[in-house]
mmCIF file of C-alpha atoms and ligand atoms in Angstrom:
data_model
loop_
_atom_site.group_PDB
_atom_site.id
_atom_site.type_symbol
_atom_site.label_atom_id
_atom_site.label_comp_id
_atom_site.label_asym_id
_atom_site.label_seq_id
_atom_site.Cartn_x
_atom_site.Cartn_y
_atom_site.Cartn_z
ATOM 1 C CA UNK A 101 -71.963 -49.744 -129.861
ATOM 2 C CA UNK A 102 -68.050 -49.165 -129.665
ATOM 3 C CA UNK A 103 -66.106 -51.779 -131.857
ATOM 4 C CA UNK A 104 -62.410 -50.868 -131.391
ATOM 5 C CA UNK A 105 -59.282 -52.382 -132.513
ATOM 6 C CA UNK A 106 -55.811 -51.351 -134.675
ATOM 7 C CA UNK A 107 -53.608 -52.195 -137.318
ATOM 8 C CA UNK A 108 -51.596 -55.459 -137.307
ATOM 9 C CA UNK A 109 -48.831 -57.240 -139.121
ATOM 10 C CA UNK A 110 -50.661 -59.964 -141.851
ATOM 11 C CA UNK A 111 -47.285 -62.108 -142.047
ATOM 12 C CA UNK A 112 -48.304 -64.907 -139.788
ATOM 13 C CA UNK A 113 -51.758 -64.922 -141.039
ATOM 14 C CA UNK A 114 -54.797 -63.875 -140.607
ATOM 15 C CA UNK A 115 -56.471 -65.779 -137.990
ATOM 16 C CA UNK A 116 -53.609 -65.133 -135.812
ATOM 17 C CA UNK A 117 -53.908 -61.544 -136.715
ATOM 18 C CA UNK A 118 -57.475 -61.467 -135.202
ATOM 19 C CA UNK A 119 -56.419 -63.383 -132.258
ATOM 20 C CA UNK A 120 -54.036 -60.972 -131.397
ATOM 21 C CA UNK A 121 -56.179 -58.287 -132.121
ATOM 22 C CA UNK A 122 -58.996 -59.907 -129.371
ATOM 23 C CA UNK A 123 -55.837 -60.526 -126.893
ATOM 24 C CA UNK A 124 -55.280 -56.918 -127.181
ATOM 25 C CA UNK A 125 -59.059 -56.175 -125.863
ATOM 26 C CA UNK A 126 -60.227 -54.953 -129.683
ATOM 27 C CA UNK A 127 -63.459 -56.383 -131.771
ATOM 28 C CA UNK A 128 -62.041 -54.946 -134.817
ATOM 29 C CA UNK A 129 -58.905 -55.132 -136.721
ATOM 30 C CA UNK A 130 -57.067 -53.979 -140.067
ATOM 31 C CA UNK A 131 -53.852 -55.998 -141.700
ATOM 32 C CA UNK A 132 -52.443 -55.675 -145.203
ATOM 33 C CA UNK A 133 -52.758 -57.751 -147.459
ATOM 34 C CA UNK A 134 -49.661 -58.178 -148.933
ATOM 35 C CA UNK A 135 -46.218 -56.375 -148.735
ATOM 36 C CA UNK A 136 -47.313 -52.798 -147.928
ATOM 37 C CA UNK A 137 -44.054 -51.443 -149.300
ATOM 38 C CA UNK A 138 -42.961 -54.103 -151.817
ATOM 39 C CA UNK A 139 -46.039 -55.586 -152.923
ATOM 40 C CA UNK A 140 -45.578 -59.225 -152.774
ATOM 41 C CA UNK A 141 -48.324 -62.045 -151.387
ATOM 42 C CA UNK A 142 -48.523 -64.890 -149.947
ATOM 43 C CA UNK A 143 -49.951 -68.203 -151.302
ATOM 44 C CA UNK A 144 -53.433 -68.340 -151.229
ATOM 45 C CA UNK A 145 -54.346 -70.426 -147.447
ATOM 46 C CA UNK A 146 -58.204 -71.127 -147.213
ATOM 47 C CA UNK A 147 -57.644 -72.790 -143.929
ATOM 48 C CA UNK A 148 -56.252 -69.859 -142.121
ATOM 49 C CA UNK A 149 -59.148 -67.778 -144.095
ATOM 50 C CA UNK A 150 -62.025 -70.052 -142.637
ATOM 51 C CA UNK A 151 -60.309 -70.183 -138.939
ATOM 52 C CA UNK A 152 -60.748 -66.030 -139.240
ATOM 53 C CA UNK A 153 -63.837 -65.688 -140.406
ATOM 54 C CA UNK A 154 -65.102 -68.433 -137.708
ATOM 55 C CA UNK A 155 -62.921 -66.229 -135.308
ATOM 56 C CA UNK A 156 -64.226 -63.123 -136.036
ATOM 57 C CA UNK A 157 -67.628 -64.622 -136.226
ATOM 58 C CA UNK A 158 -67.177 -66.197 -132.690
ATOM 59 C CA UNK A 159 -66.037 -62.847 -131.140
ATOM 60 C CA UNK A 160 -68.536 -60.634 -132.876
ATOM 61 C CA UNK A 161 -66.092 -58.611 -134.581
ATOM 62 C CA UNK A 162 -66.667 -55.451 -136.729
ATOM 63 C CA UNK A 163 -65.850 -56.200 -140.515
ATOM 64 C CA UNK A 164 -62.192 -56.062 -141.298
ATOM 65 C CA UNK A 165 -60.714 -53.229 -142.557
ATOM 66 C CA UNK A 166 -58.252 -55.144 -145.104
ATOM 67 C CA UNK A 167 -55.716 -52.905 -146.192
ATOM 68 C CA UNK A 168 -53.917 -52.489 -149.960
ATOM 69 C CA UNK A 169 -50.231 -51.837 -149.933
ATOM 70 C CA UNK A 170 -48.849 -48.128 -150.470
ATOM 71 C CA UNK A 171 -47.114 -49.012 -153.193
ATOM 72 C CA UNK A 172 -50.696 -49.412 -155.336
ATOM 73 C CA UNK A 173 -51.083 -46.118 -157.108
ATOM 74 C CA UNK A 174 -54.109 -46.684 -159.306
ATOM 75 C CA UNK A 175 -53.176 -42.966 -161.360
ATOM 76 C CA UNK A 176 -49.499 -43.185 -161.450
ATOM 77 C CA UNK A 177 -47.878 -41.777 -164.859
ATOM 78 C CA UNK A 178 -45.723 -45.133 -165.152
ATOM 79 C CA UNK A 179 -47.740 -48.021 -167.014
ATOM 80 C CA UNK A 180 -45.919 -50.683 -165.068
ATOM 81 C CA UNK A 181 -46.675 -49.063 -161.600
ATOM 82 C CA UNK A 182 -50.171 -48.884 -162.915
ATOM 83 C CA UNK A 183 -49.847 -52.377 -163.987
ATOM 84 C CA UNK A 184 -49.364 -53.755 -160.613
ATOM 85 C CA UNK A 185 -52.150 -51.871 -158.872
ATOM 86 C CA UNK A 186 -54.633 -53.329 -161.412
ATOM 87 C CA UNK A 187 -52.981 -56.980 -160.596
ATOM 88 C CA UNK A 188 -52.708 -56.244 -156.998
ATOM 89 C CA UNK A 189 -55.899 -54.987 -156.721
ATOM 90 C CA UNK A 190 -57.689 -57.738 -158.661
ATOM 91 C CA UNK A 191 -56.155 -60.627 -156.926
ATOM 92 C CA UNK A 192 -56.705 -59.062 -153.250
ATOM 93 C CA UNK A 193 -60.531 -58.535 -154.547
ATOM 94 C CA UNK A 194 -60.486 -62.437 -155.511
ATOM 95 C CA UNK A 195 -58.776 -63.288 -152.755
ATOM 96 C CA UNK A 196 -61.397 -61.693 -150.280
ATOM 97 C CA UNK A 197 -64.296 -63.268 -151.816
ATOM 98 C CA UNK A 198 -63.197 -66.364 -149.475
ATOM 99 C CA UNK A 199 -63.787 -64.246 -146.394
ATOM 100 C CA UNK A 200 -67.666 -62.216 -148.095
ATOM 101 C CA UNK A 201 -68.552 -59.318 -146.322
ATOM 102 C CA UNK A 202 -65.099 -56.920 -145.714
ATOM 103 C CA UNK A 203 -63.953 -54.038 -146.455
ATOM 104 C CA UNK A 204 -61.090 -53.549 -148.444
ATOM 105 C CA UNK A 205 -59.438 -49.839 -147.954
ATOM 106 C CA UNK A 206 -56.957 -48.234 -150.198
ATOM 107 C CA UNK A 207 -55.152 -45.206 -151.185
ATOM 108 C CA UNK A 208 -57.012 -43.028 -154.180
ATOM 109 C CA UNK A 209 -53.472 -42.491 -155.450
ATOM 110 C CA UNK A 210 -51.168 -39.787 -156.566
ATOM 111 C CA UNK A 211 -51.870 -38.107 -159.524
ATOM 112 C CA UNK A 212 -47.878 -37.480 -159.767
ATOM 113 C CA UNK A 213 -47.742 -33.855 -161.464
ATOM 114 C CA UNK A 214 -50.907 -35.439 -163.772
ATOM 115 C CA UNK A 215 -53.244 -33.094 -162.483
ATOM 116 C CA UNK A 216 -56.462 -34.469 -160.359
ATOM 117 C CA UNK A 217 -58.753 -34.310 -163.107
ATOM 118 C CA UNK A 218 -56.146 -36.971 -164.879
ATOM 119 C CA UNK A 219 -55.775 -38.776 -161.160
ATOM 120 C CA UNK A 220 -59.205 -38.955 -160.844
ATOM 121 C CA UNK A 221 -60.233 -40.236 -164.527
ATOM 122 C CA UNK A 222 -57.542 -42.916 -163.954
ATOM 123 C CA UNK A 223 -58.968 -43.892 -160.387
ATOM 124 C CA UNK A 224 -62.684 -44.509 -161.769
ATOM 125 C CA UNK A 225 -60.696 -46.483 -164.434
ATOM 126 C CA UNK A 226 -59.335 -49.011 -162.377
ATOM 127 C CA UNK A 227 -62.547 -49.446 -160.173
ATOM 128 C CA UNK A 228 -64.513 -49.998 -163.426
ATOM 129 C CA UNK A 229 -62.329 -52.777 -164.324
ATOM 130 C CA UNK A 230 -61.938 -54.249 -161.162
ATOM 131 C CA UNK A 231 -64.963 -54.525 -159.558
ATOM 132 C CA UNK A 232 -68.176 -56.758 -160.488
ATOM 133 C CA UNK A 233 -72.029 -56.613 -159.972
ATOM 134 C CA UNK A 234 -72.194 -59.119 -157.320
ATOM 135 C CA UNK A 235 -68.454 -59.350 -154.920
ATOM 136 C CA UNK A 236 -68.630 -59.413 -151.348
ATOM 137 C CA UNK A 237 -66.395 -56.782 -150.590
ATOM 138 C CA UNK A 238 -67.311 -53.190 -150.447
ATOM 139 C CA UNK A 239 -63.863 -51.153 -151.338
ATOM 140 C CA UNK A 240 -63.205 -47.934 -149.098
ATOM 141 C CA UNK A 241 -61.595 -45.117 -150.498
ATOM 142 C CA UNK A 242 -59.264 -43.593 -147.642
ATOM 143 C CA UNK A 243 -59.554 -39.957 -146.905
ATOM 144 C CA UNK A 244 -56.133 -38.415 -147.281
ATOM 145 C CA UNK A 245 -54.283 -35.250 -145.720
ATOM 146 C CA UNK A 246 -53.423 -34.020 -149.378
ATOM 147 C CA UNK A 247 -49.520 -34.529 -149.127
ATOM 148 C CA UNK A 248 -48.009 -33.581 -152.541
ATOM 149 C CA UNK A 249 -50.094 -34.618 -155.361
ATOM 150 C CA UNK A 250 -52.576 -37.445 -153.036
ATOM 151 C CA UNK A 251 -55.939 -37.722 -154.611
ATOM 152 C CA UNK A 252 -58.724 -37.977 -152.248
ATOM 153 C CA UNK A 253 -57.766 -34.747 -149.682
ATOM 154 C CA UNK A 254 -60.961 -33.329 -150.275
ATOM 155 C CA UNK A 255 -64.612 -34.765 -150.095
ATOM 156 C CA UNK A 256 -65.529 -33.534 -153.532
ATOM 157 C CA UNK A 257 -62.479 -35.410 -155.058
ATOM 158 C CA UNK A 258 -64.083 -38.478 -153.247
ATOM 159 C CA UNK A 259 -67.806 -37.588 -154.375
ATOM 160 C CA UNK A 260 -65.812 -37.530 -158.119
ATOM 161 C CA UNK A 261 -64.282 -40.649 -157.898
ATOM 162 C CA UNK A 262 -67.144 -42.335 -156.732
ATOM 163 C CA UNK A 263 -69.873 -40.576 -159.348
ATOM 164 C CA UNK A 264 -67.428 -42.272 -161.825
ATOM 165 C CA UNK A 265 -67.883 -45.730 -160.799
ATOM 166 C CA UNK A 266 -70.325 -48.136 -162.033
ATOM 167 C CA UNK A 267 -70.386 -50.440 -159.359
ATOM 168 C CA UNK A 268 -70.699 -48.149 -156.904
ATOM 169 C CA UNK A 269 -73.216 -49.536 -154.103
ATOM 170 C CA UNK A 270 -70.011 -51.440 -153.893
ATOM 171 C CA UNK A 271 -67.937 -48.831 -152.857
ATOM 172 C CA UNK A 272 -67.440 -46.843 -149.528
ATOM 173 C CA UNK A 273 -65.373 -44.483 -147.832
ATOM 174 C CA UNK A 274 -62.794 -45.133 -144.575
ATOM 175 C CA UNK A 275 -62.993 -41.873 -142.532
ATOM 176 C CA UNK A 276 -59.073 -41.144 -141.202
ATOM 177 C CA UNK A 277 -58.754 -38.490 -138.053
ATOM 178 C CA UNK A 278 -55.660 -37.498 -138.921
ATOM 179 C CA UNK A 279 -55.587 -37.303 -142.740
ATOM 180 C CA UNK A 280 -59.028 -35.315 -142.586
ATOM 181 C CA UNK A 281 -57.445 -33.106 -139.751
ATOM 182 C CA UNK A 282 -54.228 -32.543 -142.012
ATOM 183 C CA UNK A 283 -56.359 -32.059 -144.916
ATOM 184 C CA UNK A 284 -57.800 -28.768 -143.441
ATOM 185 C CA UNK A 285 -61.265 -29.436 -142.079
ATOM 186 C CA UNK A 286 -61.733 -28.522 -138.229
ATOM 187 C CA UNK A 287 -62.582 -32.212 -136.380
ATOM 188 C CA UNK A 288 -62.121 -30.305 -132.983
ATOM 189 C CA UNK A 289 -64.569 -27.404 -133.385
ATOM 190 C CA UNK A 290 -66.851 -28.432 -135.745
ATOM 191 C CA UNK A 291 -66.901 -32.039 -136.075
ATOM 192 C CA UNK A 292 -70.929 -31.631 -136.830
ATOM 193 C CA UNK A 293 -70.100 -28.790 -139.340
ATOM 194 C CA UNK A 294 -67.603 -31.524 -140.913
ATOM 195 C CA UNK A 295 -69.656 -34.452 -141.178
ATOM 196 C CA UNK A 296 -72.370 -32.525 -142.517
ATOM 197 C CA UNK A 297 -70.208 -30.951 -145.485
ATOM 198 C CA UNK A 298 -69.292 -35.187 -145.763
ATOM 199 C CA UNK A 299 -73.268 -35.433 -146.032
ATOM 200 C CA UNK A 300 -74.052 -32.809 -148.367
ATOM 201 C CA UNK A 301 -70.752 -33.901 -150.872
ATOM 202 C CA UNK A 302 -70.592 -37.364 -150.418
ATOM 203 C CA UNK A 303 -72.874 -38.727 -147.856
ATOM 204 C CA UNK A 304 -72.395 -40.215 -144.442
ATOM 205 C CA UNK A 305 -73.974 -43.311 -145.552
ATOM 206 C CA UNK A 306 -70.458 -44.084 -147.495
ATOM 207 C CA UNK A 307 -68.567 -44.474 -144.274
ATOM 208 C CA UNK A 308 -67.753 -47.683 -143.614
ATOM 209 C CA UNK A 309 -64.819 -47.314 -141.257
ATOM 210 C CA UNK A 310 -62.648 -44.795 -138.986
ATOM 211 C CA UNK A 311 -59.033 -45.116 -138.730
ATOM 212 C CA UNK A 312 -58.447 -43.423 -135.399
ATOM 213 C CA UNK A 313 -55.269 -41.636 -135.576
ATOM 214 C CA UNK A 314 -53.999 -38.005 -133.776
ATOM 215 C CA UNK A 315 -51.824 -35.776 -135.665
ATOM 216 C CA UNK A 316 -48.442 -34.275 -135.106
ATOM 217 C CA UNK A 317 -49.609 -31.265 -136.837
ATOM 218 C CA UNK A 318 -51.813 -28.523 -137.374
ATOM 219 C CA UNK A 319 -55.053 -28.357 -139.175
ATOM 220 C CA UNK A 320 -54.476 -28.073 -142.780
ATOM 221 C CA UNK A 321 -50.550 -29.361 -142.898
ATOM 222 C CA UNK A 322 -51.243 -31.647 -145.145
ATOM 223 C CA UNK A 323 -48.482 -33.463 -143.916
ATOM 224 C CA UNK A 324 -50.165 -36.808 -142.943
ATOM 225 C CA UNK A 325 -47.590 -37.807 -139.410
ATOM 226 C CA UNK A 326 -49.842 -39.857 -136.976
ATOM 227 C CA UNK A 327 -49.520 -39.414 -133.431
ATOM 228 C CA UNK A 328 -50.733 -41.310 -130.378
ATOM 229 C CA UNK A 329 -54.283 -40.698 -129.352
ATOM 230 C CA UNK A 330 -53.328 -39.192 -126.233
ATOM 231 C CA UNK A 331 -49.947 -37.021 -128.206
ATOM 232 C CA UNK A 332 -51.132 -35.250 -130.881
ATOM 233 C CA UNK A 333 -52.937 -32.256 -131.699
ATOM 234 C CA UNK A 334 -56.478 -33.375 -131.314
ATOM 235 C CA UNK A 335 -57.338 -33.040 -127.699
ATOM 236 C CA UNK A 336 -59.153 -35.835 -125.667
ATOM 237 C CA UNK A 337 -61.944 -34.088 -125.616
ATOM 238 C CA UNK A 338 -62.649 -34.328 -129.795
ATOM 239 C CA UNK A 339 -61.430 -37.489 -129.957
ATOM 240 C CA UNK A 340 -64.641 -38.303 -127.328
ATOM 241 C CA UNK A 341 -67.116 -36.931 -128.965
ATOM 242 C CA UNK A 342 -65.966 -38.846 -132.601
ATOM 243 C CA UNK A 343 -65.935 -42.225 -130.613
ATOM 244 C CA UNK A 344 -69.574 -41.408 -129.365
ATOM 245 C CA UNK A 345 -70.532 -39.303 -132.598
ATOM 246 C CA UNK A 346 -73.659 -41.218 -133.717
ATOM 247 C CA UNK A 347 -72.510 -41.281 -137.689
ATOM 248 C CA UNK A 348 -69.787 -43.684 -136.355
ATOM 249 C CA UNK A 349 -71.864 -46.067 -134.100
ATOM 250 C CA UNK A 350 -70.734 -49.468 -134.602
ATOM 251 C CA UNK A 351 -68.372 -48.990 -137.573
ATOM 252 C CA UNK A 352 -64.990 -50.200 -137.065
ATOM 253 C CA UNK A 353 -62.342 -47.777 -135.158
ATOM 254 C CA UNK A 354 -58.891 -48.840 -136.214
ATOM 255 C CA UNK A 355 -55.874 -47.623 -134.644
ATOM 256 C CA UNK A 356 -53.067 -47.080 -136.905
ATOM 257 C CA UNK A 357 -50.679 -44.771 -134.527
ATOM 258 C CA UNK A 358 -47.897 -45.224 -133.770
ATOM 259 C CA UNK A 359 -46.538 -48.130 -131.006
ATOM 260 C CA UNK A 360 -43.180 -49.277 -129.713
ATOM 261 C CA UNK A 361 -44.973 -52.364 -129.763
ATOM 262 C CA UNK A 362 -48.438 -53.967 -130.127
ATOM 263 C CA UNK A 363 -48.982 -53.814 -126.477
ATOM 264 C CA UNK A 364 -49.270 -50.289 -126.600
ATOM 265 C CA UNK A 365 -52.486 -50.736 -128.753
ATOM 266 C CA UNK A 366 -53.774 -52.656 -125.952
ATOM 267 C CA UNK A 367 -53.048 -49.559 -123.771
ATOM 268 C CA UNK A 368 -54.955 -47.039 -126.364
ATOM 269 C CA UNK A 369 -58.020 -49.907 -126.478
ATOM 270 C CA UNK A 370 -58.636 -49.962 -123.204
ATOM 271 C CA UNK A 371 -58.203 -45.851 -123.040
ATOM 272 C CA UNK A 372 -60.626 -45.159 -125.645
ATOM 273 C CA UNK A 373 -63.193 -47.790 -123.919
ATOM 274 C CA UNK A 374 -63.028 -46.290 -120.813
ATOM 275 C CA UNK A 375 -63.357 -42.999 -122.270
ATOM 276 C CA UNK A 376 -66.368 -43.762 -124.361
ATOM 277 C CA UNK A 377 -68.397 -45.653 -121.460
ATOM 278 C CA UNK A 378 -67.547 -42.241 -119.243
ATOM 279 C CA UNK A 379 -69.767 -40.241 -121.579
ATOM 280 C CA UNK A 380 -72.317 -43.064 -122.993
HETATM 281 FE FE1 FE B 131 -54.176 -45.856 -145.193
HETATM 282 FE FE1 FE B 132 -55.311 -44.361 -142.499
HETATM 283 ZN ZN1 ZN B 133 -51.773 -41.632 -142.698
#
């Protein structure tokens, strides 16, 4: 099963987020859920939460992939910028209760010149103050290329974080192409190889989701710059065989490169379809 879809603006809702997501030929979709750069929300609308999850019920799509803004840095030094991601990050939690069974991805953080062992500590302390015994969301740590101090570049910092965390059955990881590329491990040779250092650290049972993404740059950059699927330096040929890698059957593929407009997510959709029904 292939459940495919990308990245789209929140700001006129959600159910007309997954509409346009299904008009663009995906069953999946991501959106933020507030303000990626600022970090405001919008008032709380459980009409336009019930039309989505009816929606997305109706059409049979994957989970959503909700994402948390950029600006949440669960380990940053400052107390008010760590003030805001426990705020942000409680509310969203609350707020997804009203649509059970998501996934809700975020950042790790930067540790800021804290060291990881700091970043780390202060991750594990926000998820064991946010999360509870019995939510509806499982929370996906993102895997990230590593750029300046980023937490979460390697699988053991992820297998850290998560040992950490009390709650854990409640928490998962969201598998990014590019960020894992960036971050040094070899996607286009040895995808197996790869996944099965994920399985021996962490665990492949953890991913929840794939953000789809090529990379402007070479393996190990650590520079984190997406590129289209058929642009960057991941040939056609990897990015096949992760679409039709078994560890990702049926989880949610979400594109998050980068588009003129949303059309040209349409255009990547019905690319990757056609190129995973060629080999399936
Ligand atoms: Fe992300
Ligand atoms: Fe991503
Ligand atoms: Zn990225």
């Amino acid at each position: 099963m292939f459940k495919i879809g990308c990245h789209l603006s929140s700001a006129g809702g959600y159910a007309p987020a997954a509409k346009q997501a299904f008009e663009l030929g995906g069953d999946a979709l991501a959106l933020f859920t507030r303000n990626p750069r600022g970090g405001s929300v919008k008032p709380l609308d459980l009409i336009d939460l019930a039309a989505f999850s009816a929606f997305m019920a109706e059409k049979n799509f994957a989970p959503l992939v909700a994402h948390a803004p950029y600006t949440l840095n669960p380990c940053a030094a400052k107390d008010n910028v760590r003030e805001f991601a426990f705020l942000a990050f409680r509310e969203d939690l609350q707020r997804m209760e009203h649509i059970p069974g998501n996934y809700y991805n975020f950042h790790p953080g930067s540790h800021v010149g804290q060291g990881y062992d700091v970043g780390i500590e202060k991750i594990i302390d926000l998820l064991n103050t946010v999360l509870w015994a019995d939510m509806h969301t499982t929370v996906l740590l993102e895997t990230m290329a590593g750029k300046g101090s980023e937490v979460g570049g390697t699988f053991e910092q992820l297998k850290s974080i998560i040992d950490g965390v009390e709650h854990s059955d409640h928490v998962g990881v969201c598998f990014d192409t590019c960020h894992v590329w960036d971050g040094g491990y070899d996607i286009v040779n040895d995808l197996d190889g790869v996944l099965t250092h994920f399985d021996n650290v962490v665990g492949l049972k953890r991913i929840k989701a794939v953000h789809l993404n090529n990379s402007m740059n070479d393996i190990g950059s650590r520079k984190d710059r997406h590129a289209k699927i058929v642009e960057g330096k991941l040939p056609v040929e990897a990015i096949r065989c992760i679409i039709t890698h078994p560890v990702f059957d049926g989880l949610p593929f979400i594109l998050e490169t980068p588009q003129e407009t949303d059309a040209g997510y349409g255009v990547e959709i019905a690319y990757l379809r056609s190129l995973y029904e060629e080999k399936s």
